[in-house]
Coordinates of C-alpha atoms and ligand atoms in Angstrom, one line a residue:
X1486 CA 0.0 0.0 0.0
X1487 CA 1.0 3.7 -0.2
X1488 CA 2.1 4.8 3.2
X1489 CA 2.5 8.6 4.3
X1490 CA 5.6 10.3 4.0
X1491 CA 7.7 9.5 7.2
X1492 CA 9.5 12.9 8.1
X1493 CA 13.7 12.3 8.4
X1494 CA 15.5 12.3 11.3
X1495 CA 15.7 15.1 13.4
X1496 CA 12.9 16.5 11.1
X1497 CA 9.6 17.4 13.0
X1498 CA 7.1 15.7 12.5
X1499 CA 3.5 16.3 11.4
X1500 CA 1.5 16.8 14.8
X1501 CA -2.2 15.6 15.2
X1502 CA -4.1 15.8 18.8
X1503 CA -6.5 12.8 19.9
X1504 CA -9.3 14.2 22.4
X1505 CA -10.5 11.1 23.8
X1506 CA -10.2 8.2 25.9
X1507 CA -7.3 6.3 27.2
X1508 CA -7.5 2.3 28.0
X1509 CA -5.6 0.5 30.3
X1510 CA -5.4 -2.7 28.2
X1511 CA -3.5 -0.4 25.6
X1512 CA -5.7 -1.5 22.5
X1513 CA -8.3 1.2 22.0
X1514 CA -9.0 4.8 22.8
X1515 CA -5.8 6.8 23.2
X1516 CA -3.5 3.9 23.2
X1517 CA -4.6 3.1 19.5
X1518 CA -4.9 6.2 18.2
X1519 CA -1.0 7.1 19.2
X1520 CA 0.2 3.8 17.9
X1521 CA -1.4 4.2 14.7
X1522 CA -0.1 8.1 14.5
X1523 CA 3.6 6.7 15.0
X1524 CA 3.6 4.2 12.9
X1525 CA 2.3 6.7 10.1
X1526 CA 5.4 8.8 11.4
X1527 CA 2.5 11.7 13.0
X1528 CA 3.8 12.9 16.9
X1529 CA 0.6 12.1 18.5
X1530 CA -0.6 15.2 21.1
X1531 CA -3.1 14.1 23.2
X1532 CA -5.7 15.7 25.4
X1533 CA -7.1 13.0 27.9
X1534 CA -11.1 13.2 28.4
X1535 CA -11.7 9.8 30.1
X1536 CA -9.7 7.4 31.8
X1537 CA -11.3 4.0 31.6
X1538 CA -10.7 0.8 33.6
X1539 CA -10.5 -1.6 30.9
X1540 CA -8.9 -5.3 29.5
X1541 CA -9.7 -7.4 26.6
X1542 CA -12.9 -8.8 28.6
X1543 CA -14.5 -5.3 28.6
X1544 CA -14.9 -1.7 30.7
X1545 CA -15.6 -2.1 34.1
X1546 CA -15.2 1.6 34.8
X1547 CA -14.2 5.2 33.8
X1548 CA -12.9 8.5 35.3
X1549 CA -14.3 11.6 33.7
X1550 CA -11.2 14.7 33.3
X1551 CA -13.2 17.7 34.6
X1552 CA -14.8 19.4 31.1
X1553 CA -12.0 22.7 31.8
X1554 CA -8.9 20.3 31.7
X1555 CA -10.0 18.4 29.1
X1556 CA -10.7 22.4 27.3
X1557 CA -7.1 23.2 28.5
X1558 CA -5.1 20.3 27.1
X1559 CA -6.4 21.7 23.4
X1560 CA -5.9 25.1 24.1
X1561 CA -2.1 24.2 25.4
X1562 CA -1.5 22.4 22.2
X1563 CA -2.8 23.9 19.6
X1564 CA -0.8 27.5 20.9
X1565 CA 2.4 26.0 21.1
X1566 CA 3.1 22.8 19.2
X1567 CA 0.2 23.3 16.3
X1568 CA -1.7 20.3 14.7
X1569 CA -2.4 19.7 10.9
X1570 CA -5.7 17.6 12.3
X1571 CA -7.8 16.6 15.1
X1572 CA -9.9 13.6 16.2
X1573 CA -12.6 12.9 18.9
X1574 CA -13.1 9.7 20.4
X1575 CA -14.5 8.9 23.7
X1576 CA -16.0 11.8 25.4
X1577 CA -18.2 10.2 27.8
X1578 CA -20.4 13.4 28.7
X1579 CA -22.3 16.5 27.5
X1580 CA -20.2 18.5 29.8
X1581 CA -17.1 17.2 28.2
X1582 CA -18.2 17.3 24.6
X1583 CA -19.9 21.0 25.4
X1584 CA -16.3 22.2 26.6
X1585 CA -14.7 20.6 23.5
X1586 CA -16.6 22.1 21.1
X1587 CA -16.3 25.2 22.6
X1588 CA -12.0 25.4 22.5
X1589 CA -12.9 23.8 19.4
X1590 CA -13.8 26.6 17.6
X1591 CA -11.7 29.2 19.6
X1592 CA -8.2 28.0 18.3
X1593 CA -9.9 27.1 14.7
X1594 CA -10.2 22.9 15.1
X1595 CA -13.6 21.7 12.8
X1596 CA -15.1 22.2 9.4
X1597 CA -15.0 25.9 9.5
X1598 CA -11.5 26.4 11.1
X1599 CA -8.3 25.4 9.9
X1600 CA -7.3 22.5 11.0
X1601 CA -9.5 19.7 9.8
X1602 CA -11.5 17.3 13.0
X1603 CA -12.4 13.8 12.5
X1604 CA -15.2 12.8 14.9
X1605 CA -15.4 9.0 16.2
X1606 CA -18.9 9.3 17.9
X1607 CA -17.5 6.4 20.6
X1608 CA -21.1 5.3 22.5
X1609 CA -20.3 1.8 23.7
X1610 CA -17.1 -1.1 23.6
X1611 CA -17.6 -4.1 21.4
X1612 CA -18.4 -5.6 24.7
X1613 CA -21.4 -3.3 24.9
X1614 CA -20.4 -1.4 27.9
X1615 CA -21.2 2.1 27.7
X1616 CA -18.3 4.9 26.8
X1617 CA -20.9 7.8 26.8
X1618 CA -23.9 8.5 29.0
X1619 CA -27.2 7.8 27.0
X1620 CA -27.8 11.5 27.5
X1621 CA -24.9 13.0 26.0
X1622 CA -26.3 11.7 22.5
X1623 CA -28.6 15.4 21.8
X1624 CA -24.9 16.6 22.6
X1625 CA -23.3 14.7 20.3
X1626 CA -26.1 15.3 17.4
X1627 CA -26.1 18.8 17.5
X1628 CA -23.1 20.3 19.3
X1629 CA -19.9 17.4 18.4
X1630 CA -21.2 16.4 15.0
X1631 CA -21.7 19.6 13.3
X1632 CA -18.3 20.7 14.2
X1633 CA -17.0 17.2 12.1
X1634 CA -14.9 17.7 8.9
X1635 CA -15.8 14.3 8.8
X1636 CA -18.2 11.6 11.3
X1637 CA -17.3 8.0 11.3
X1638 CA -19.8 5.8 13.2
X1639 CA -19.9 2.2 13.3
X1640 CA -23.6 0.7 12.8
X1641 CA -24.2 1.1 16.4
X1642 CA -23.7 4.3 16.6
X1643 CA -25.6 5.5 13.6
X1644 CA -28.4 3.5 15.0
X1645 CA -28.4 5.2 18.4
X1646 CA -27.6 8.4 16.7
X1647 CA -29.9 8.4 14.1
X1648 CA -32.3 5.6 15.0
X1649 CA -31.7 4.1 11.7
X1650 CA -30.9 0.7 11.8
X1651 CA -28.5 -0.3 8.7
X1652 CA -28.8 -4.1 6.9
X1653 CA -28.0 -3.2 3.3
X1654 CA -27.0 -0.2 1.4
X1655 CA -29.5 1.4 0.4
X1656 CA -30.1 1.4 4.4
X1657 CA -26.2 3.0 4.6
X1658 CA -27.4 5.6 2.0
X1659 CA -30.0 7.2 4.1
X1660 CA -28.0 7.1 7.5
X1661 CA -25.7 8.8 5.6
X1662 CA -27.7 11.6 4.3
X1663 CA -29.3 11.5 7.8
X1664 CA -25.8 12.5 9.5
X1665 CA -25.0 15.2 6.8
X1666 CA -28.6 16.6 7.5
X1667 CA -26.6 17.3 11.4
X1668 CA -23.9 19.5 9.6
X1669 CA -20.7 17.8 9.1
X1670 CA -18.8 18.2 5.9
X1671 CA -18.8 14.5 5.2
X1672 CA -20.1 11.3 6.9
X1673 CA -19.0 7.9 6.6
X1674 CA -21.2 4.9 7.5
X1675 CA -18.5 2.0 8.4
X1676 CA -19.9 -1.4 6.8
X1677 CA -17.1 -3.5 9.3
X1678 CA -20.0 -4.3 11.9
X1679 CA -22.7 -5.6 8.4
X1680 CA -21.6 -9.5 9.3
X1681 CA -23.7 -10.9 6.6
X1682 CA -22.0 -9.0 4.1
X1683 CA -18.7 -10.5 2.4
X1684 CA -17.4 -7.2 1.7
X1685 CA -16.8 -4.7 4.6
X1686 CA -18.0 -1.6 2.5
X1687 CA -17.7 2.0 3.6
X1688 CA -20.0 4.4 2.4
X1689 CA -18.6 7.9 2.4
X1690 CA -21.3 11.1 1.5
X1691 CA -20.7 14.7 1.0
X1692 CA -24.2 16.0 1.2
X1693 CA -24.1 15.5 -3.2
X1694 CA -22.2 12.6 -3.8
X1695 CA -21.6 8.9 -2.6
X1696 CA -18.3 7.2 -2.6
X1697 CA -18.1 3.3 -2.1
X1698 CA -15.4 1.8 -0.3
X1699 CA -15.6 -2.1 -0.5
X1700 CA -12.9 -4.4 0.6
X1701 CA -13.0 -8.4 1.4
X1702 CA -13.5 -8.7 4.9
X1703 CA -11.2 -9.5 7.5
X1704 CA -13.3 -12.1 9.8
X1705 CA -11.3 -12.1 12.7
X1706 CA -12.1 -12.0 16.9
X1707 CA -9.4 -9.6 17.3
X1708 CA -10.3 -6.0 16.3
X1709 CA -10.6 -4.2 19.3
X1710 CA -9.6 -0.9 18.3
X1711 CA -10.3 -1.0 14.8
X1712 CA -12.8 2.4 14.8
X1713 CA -10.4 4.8 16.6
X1714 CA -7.7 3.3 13.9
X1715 CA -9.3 3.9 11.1
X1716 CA -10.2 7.8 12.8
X1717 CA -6.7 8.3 13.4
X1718 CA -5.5 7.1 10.3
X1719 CA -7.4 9.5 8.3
X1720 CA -6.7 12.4 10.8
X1721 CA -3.1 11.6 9.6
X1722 CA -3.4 11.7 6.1
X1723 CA -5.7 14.8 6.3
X1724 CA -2.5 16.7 8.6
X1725 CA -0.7 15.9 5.5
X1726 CA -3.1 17.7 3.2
X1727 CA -4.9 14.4 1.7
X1728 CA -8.2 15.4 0.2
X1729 CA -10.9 13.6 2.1
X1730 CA -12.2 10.7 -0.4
X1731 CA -7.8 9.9 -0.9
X1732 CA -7.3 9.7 3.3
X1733 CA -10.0 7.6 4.0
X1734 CA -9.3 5.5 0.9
X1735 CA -5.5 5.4 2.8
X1736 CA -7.3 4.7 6.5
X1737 CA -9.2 1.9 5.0
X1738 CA -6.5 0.3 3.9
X1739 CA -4.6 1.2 6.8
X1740 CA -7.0 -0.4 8.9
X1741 CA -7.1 -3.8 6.7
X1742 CA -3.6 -4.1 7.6
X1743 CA -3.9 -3.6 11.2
X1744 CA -7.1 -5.9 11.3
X1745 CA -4.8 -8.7 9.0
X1746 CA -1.7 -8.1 11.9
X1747 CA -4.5 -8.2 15.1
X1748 CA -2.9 -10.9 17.6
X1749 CA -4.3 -12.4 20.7
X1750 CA -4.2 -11.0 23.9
X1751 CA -5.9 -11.8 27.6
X1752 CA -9.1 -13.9 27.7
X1753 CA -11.3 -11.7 25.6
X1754 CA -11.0 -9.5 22.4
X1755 CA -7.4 -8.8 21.0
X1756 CA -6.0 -5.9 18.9
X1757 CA -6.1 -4.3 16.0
X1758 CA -2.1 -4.0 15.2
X1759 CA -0.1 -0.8 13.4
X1760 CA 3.0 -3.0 14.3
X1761 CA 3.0 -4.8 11.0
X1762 CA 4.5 -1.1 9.5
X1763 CA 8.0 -1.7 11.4
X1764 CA 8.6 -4.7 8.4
X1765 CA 8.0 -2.2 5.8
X1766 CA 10.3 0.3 4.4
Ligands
PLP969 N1 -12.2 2.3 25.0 C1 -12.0 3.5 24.6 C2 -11.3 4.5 25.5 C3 -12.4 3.8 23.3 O1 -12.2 5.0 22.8 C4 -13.0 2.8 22.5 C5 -13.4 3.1 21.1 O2 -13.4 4.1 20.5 C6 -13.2 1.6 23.0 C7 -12.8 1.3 24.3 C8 -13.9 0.5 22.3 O3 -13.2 0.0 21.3 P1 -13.8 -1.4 20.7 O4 -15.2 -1.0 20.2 O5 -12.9 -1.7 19.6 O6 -13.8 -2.4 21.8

């Protein structure tokens, strides 16, 4: 595959800040957004929202960052070290995403300021334990997503989001148009979770157009972390000036890899894997 540029030594690197989660287990959340941004030779900045207690059996707790520190990790960033993109994950509460948005648009982060902001609407773990209280979703309709340059719910989350409930694609079609209606630039409906499909096909919509991503499918148990990978991949390639349709055509691929590398690890769901780039020149 085409990678991104990796900068040369002593060079600095392209910068892009995760707002999100961390997990303990070290395969989702933070964790897998910074592996993924240093294997695609990004420095990862990172402004914690959530600390959750968590393993490859599931979340069995989280710590919410107070809404102003979570505000003043961005604003400390973005003045000094600067980001070429920005992505949301977990944000666990209205508060928090209310505060985001907020230093969002003060230093010029989402689809009407400079630097581009990918947002992984993150309501639940593959396990099903929740990542968001059911009452920060008005939040995350109409304060978080309209900010998106781009929105990239899996099928769980565009069913709670939109109450749409995707099983073919004429289904993905209007979810999408349903999440452009919120005011995000572009949205992508994630076909990965549409089992009974043998393709895993993304749909991605700019309010005119439709662009089909379909790839074989990857049928494996380990691919926890495989939404915030693909996020972070394609708030890589947007820092390095990809047009959107070209950095989620990268991420997608991206994510293929990591999903084909995924190993084992404790009792329950593995990782996805960025490792797999350390073999390739
Ligand atoms: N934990 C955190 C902190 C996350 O941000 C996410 C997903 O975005 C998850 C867990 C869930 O990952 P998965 O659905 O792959 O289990």
């Amino acid at each position: 595959m085409k990678l991104l540029p990796l900068p040369a030594d002593g060079q600095t690197p392209v910068r892009v800040l995760t707002i999100a989660g961390t997990d303990s287990g070290g395969g989702a959340g933070i964790q897998a957004d910074s592996r993924t941004m240093a294997m695609c030779g990004v420095h990862a900045c990172v402004a914690v929202a959530a600390v959750t207690v968590q393993n490859s059996v599931g979340v069995s707790g989280f710590h919410e960052i107070p809404p102003q520190i979570v505000a003043d990790q961005v604003r400390s960033v973005v003045g000094d070290i600067g980001v070429g993109a920005a992505k949301t994950g977990m944000l666990a509460s209205t508060a928090i995403i209310e505060a985001v948005a907020e230093v969002c648009r003060e230093v010029g982060i989402g689809r009407d300021g400079a630097i581009p902001l990918v947002v992984d609407p993150v309501a639940a773990s593959m396990h099903g334990d929740p990542l968001l209280h059911a009452e920060a979703l008005d939040a995350v309709r109409h304060t978080l997503i309209p900010l998106a340059t781009i929105v990239t719910p899996n099928l769980d989350e565009v069913r709670l989001i939109t109450g749409i409930t995707v099983t073919d694609q004429a289904d993905a079609r209007r979810a999408a148009q349903a999440l452009h209606d919120m005011g995000p630039r572009w949205a992508i409906v994630k076909g990965g979770h549409l089992r009974s499909s043998e393709l895993s096909t993304d749909l991605l919509f700019d309010g005119e157009n439709y662009y089909e991503f379909p790839a074989p499918r990857i049928t494996t148990g380990n691919d926890h972390g495989g939404g915030d990978t693909l996020a972070a991949a394609i708030a890589c390639a947007l820092a390095h000036g990809y047009p959107v349709p070209e950095a989620v055509e990268f991420a997608k691929e991206w994510t293929r890899r990591c999903l084909a590398a995924s190993y084992d690890l404790g009792a329950g769901h593995g990782p996805v894997s960025p490792l797999w780039r350390l073999s390739h020149s």
